[in-house]
mmCIF file of N, CA and C in Angstrom:
data_model
loop_
_atom_site.group_PDB
_atom_site.id
_atom_site.type_symbol
_atom_site.label_atom_id
_atom_site.label_comp_id
_atom_site.label_asym_id
_atom_site.label_seq_id
_atom_site.Cartn_x
_atom_site.Cartn_y
_atom_site.Cartn_z
ATOM 1 N N MET A 1 159.713 -77.146 86.953
ATOM 2 C CA MET A 1 158.309 -77.183 87.293
ATOM 3 C C MET A 1 157.517 -76.156 86.497
ATOM 4 N N GLU A 2 157.981 -75.927 85.281
ATOM 5 C CA GLU A 2 157.319 -74.969 84.404
ATOM 6 C C GLU A 2 156.351 -75.646 83.442
ATOM 7 N N GLU A 3 156.206 -76.968 83.544
ATOM 8 C CA GLU A 3 155.297 -77.667 82.638
ATOM 9 C C GLU A 3 153.865 -77.203 82.875
ATOM 10 N N PRO A 4 153.086 -77.130 81.792
ATOM 11 C CA PRO A 4 151.710 -76.627 81.934
ATOM 12 C C PRO A 4 150.780 -77.681 82.540
ATOM 13 N N VAL A 5 149.856 -77.211 83.353
ATOM 14 C CA VAL A 5 148.782 -78.053 83.865
ATOM 15 C C VAL A 5 147.466 -77.366 83.509
ATOM 16 N N HIS A 6 146.419 -78.165 83.366
ATOM 17 C CA HIS A 6 145.164 -77.629 82.858
ATOM 18 C C HIS A 6 144.011 -77.722 83.846
ATOM 19 N N PHE A 7 144.149 -78.570 84.854
ATOM 20 C CA PHE A 7 143.091 -78.649 85.859
ATOM 21 C C PHE A 7 143.635 -79.151 87.183
ATOM 22 N N ILE A 8 142.836 -78.929 88.203
ATOM 23 C CA ILE A 8 143.162 -79.365 89.555
ATOM 24 C C ILE A 8 142.017 -80.248 90.040
ATOM 25 N N MET A 9 142.359 -81.325 90.716
ATOM 26 C CA MET A 9 141.344 -82.208 91.269
ATOM 27 C C MET A 9 141.421 -82.120 92.795
ATOM 28 N N LEU A 10 140.303 -81.701 93.397
ATOM 29 C CA LEU A 10 140.203 -81.620 94.848
ATOM 30 C C LEU A 10 139.624 -82.929 95.356
ATOM 31 N N ILE A 11 140.109 -83.389 96.483
ATOM 32 C CA ILE A 11 139.602 -84.626 97.081
ATOM 33 C C ILE A 11 139.069 -84.293 98.467
ATOM 34 N N ILE A 12 137.784 -84.591 98.669
ATOM 35 C CA ILE A 12 137.089 -84.307 99.925
ATOM 36 C C ILE A 12 136.570 -85.620 100.487
ATOM 37 N N GLN A 13 136.751 -85.827 101.785
ATOM 38 C CA GLN A 13 136.174 -87.006 102.442
ATOM 39 C C GLN A 13 134.900 -86.556 103.149
ATOM 40 N N ILE A 14 133.763 -87.127 102.740
ATOM 41 C CA ILE A 14 132.500 -86.760 103.372
ATOM 42 C C ILE A 14 132.273 -87.614 104.619
ATOM 43 N N ALA A 15 131.255 -87.274 105.382
ATOM 44 C CA ALA A 15 131.034 -87.861 106.710
ATOM 45 C C ALA A 15 130.953 -89.382 106.715
ATOM 46 N N ASP A 16 130.417 -89.999 105.664
ATOM 47 C CA ASP A 16 130.287 -91.463 105.654
ATOM 48 C C ASP A 16 131.571 -92.175 105.240
ATOM 49 N N GLY A 17 132.661 -91.406 105.030
ATOM 50 C CA GLY A 17 133.945 -91.985 104.666
ATOM 51 C C GLY A 17 134.199 -92.047 103.173
ATOM 52 N N THR A 18 133.217 -91.669 102.376
ATOM 53 C CA THR A 18 133.362 -91.670 100.928
ATOM 54 C C THR A 18 134.248 -90.498 100.493
ATOM 55 N N TYR A 19 135.096 -90.746 99.507
ATOM 56 C CA TYR A 19 135.922 -89.690 98.939
ATOM 57 C C TYR A 19 135.248 -89.159 97.681
ATOM 58 N N VAL A 20 135.160 -87.842 97.592
ATOM 59 C CA VAL A 20 134.543 -87.171 96.456
ATOM 60 C C VAL A 20 135.634 -86.379 95.749
ATOM 61 N N ARG A 21 135.660 -86.495 94.420
ATOM 62 C CA ARG A 21 136.618 -85.730 93.627
ATOM 63 C C ARG A 21 135.879 -84.599 92.931
ATOM 64 N N GLU A 22 136.459 -83.403 93.022
ATOM 65 C CA GLU A 22 135.891 -82.232 92.355
ATOM 66 C C GLU A 22 136.931 -81.697 91.386
ATOM 67 N N LEU A 23 136.585 -81.636 90.128
ATOM 68 C CA LEU A 23 137.500 -81.193 89.085
ATOM 69 C C LEU A 23 137.267 -79.729 88.761
ATOM 70 N N LEU A 24 138.332 -78.934 88.811
ATOM 71 C CA LEU A 24 138.265 -77.524 88.437
ATOM 72 C C LEU A 24 139.206 -77.309 87.263
ATOM 73 N N GLU A 25 138.664 -76.888 86.125
ATOM 74 C CA GLU A 25 139.490 -76.644 84.941
ATOM 75 C C GLU A 25 139.896 -75.180 84.916
ATOM 76 N N PHE A 26 141.150 -74.930 84.600
ATOM 77 C CA PHE A 26 141.651 -73.562 84.533
ATOM 78 C C PHE A 26 141.273 -72.937 83.194
ATOM 79 N N SER A 27 141.048 -71.624 83.196
ATOM 80 C CA SER A 27 140.702 -70.920 81.962
ATOM 81 C C SER A 27 141.929 -70.738 81.066
ATOM 82 N N ARG A 28 143.106 -70.862 81.647
ATOM 83 C CA ARG A 28 144.361 -70.808 80.894
ATOM 84 C C ARG A 28 145.312 -71.818 81.524
ATOM 85 N N PRO A 29 146.260 -72.340 80.748
ATOM 86 C CA PRO A 29 147.232 -73.248 81.360
ATOM 87 C C PRO A 29 148.022 -72.530 82.450
ATOM 88 N N MET A 30 148.306 -73.245 83.510
ATOM 89 C CA MET A 30 149.130 -72.728 84.597
ATOM 90 C C MET A 30 150.378 -73.591 84.690
ATOM 91 N N THR A 31 151.418 -73.055 85.294
ATOM 92 C CA THR A 31 152.564 -73.908 85.574
ATOM 93 C C THR A 31 152.217 -74.782 86.772
ATOM 94 N N LEU A 32 152.967 -75.833 86.948
ATOM 95 C CA LEU A 32 152.746 -76.712 88.090
ATOM 96 C C LEU A 32 152.876 -75.929 89.395
ATOM 97 N N MET A 33 153.857 -75.040 89.481
ATOM 98 C CA MET A 33 154.040 -74.250 90.705
ATOM 99 C C MET A 33 152.851 -73.334 90.959
ATOM 100 N N GLU A 34 152.290 -72.727 89.911
ATOM 101 C CA GLU A 34 151.104 -71.884 90.079
ATOM 102 C C GLU A 34 149.927 -72.716 90.580
ATOM 103 N N CYS A 35 149.773 -73.907 90.026
ATOM 104 C CA CYS A 35 148.676 -74.784 90.425
ATOM 105 C C CYS A 35 148.809 -75.198 91.885
ATOM 106 N N LEU A 36 150.015 -75.551 92.300
ATOM 107 C CA LEU A 36 150.226 -75.941 93.697
ATOM 108 C C LEU A 36 149.913 -74.780 94.637
ATOM 109 N N GLY A 37 150.322 -73.568 94.249
ATOM 110 C CA GLY A 37 150.003 -72.384 95.042
ATOM 111 C C GLY A 37 148.506 -72.136 95.096
ATOM 112 N N PHE A 38 147.823 -72.314 93.954
ATOM 113 C CA PHE A 38 146.376 -72.156 93.910
ATOM 114 C C PHE A 38 145.701 -73.156 94.847
ATOM 115 N N GLY A 39 146.161 -74.405 94.831
ATOM 116 C CA GLY A 39 145.587 -75.434 95.706
ATOM 117 C C GLY A 39 145.713 -75.067 97.174
ATOM 118 N N ASP A 40 146.873 -74.568 97.562
ATOM 119 C CA ASP A 40 147.070 -74.144 98.953
ATOM 120 C C ASP A 40 146.160 -72.971 99.314
ATOM 121 N N GLU A 41 146.072 -71.992 98.423
ATOM 122 C CA GLU A 41 145.217 -70.831 98.675
ATOM 123 C C GLU A 41 143.744 -71.231 98.733
ATOM 124 N N HIS A 42 143.343 -72.127 97.858
ATOM 125 C CA HIS A 42 141.947 -72.577 97.840
ATOM 126 C C HIS A 42 141.611 -73.323 99.131
ATOM 127 N N ARG A 43 142.535 -74.162 99.591
ATOM 128 C CA ARG A 43 142.322 -74.883 100.857
ATOM 129 C C ARG A 43 142.131 -73.897 102.005
ATOM 130 N N GLU A 44 142.947 -72.873 102.052
ATOM 131 C CA GLU A 44 142.832 -71.872 103.107
ATOM 132 C C GLU A 44 141.491 -71.142 103.036
ATOM 133 N N ALA A 45 140.983 -70.931 101.828
ATOM 134 C CA ALA A 45 139.730 -70.197 101.653
ATOM 135 C C ALA A 45 138.492 -71.017 102.006
ATOM 136 N N VAL A 46 138.543 -72.332 101.787
ATOM 137 C CA VAL A 46 137.322 -73.140 101.938
ATOM 138 C C VAL A 46 137.321 -74.055 103.159
ATOM 139 N N THR A 47 138.397 -74.040 103.947
ATOM 140 C CA THR A 47 138.450 -74.908 105.125
ATOM 141 C C THR A 47 138.812 -74.132 106.379
ATOM 142 N N THR A 48 138.567 -74.781 107.486
ATOM 143 C CA THR A 48 139.033 -74.309 108.787
ATOM 144 C C THR A 48 139.945 -75.399 109.338
ATOM 145 N N TYR A 49 141.157 -75.009 109.745
ATOM 146 C CA TYR A 49 142.107 -75.984 110.279
ATOM 147 C C TYR A 49 141.868 -76.160 111.774
ATOM 148 N N VAL A 50 141.715 -77.399 112.198
ATOM 149 C CA VAL A 50 141.554 -77.726 113.614
ATOM 150 C C VAL A 50 142.856 -78.379 114.069
ATOM 151 N N GLU A 51 143.701 -77.583 114.726
ATOM 152 C CA GLU A 51 145.036 -78.046 115.090
ATOM 153 C C GLU A 51 144.990 -79.244 116.035
ATOM 154 N N LYS A 52 144.089 -79.216 117.003
ATOM 155 C CA LYS A 52 143.986 -80.294 117.986
ATOM 156 C C LYS A 52 143.756 -81.654 117.311
ATOM 157 N N GLU A 53 143.009 -81.650 116.196
ATOM 158 C CA GLU A 53 142.705 -82.883 115.469
ATOM 159 C C GLU A 53 143.531 -83.033 114.201
ATOM 160 N N ASN A 54 144.337 -82.020 113.871
ATOM 161 C CA ASN A 54 145.171 -82.002 112.673
ATOM 162 C C ASN A 54 144.351 -82.327 111.425
ATOM 163 N N ARG A 55 143.293 -81.538 111.204
ATOM 164 C CA ARG A 55 142.453 -81.753 110.024
ATOM 165 C C ARG A 55 141.889 -80.433 109.529
ATOM 166 N N HIS A 56 141.615 -80.420 108.231
ATOM 167 C CA HIS A 56 140.995 -79.269 107.582
ATOM 168 C C HIS A 56 139.541 -79.622 107.325
ATOM 169 N N ILE A 57 138.623 -78.914 107.961
ATOM 170 C CA ILE A 57 137.190 -79.163 107.828
ATOM 171 C C ILE A 57 136.613 -78.142 106.862
ATOM 172 N N MET A 58 135.833 -78.625 105.904
ATOM 173 C CA MET A 58 135.214 -77.737 104.919
ATOM 174 C C MET A 58 134.270 -76.761 105.635
ATOM 175 N N LYS A 59 134.365 -75.489 105.295
ATOM 176 C CA LYS A 59 133.531 -74.470 105.925
ATOM 177 C C LYS A 59 132.051 -74.674 105.655
ATOM 178 N N ASP A 60 131.720 -75.319 104.531
ATOM 179 C CA ASP A 60 130.309 -75.546 104.206
ATOM 180 C C ASP A 60 129.764 -76.819 104.855
ATOM 181 N N GLY A 61 130.583 -77.491 105.657
ATOM 182 C CA GLY A 61 130.145 -78.677 106.373
ATOM 183 C C GLY A 61 130.095 -79.942 105.532
ATOM 184 N N SER A 62 130.624 -79.901 104.316
ATOM 185 C CA SER A 62 130.518 -81.054 103.413
ATOM 186 C C SER A 62 131.481 -82.193 103.741
ATOM 187 N N GLY A 63 132.476 -81.949 104.566
ATOM 188 C CA GLY A 63 133.423 -83.008 104.912
ATOM 189 C C GLY A 63 134.785 -82.452 105.260
ATOM 190 N N ASP A 64 135.807 -83.291 105.077
ATOM 191 C CA ASP A 64 137.190 -82.908 105.359
ATOM 192 C C ASP A 64 137.983 -82.819 104.065
ATOM 193 N N TRP A 65 138.840 -81.829 103.988
ATOM 194 C CA TRP A 65 139.755 -81.681 102.856
ATOM 195 C C TRP A 65 140.767 -82.810 102.965
ATOM 196 N N TYR A 66 140.901 -83.596 101.925
ATOM 197 C CA TYR A 66 141.853 -84.699 101.927
ATOM 198 C C TYR A 66 143.103 -84.354 101.132
ATOM 199 N N GLY A 67 142.937 -83.604 100.043
ATOM 200 C CA GLY A 67 144.101 -83.227 99.247
ATOM 201 C C GLY A 67 143.706 -82.736 97.869
ATOM 202 N N PHE A 68 144.720 -82.559 97.016
ATOM 203 C CA PHE A 68 144.487 -82.124 95.651
ATOM 204 C C PHE A 68 145.648 -82.565 94.775
ATOM 205 N N GLY A 69 145.394 -82.585 93.473
ATOM 206 C CA GLY A 69 146.433 -82.893 92.503
ATOM 207 C C GLY A 69 146.285 -82.008 91.282
ATOM 208 N N CYS A 70 147.395 -81.699 90.646
ATOM 209 C CA CYS A 70 147.416 -80.874 89.449
ATOM 210 C C CYS A 70 147.718 -81.775 88.254
ATOM 211 N N TYR A 71 146.966 -81.610 87.165
ATOM 212 C CA TYR A 71 147.064 -82.536 86.036
ATOM 213 C C TYR A 71 147.111 -81.823 84.700
ATOM 214 N N GLN A 72 147.752 -82.492 83.743
ATOM 215 C CA GLN A 72 147.772 -82.023 82.360
ATOM 216 C C GLN A 72 146.660 -82.700 81.580
ATOM 217 N N ASP A 73 146.166 -82.000 80.575
ATOM 218 C CA ASP A 73 145.218 -82.590 79.625
ATOM 219 C C ASP A 73 146.019 -82.924 78.377
ATOM 220 N N PRO A 74 146.249 -84.215 78.073
ATOM 221 C CA PRO A 74 147.067 -84.584 76.913
ATOM 222 C C PRO A 74 146.551 -83.979 75.599
ATOM 223 N N GLU A 75 145.251 -83.765 75.491
ATOM 224 C CA GLU A 75 144.686 -83.212 74.268
ATOM 225 C C GLU A 75 144.992 -81.727 74.092
ATOM 226 N N LYS A 76 145.452 -81.071 75.163
ATOM 227 C CA LYS A 76 145.776 -79.643 75.089
ATOM 228 C C LYS A 76 147.278 -79.392 75.013
ATOM 229 N N MET A 77 148.043 -80.455 74.944
ATOM 230 C CA MET A 77 149.503 -80.322 74.842
ATOM 231 C C MET A 77 149.881 -80.113 73.373
ATOM 232 N N ASN A 78 150.935 -79.371 73.145
ATOM 233 C CA ASN A 78 151.389 -79.118 71.762
ATOM 234 C C ASN A 78 152.004 -80.335 71.164
#
């Protein structure tokens, strides 16, 4: 899991049921494990977990955290 990744895509479900993707590009390549750790830390920073409903609600009220993915940019690969 040492392959480089260049960005993370956050997926948020807003109140009307629409899924919104937010792309965050890293300033330097990260390993897949670093990216996964960053995603977990970012979720903890921007959401509140409601155990009774088993959901992560965005602190800014924009919707629910649905997930994230870590991706490579083929143009940045050697």
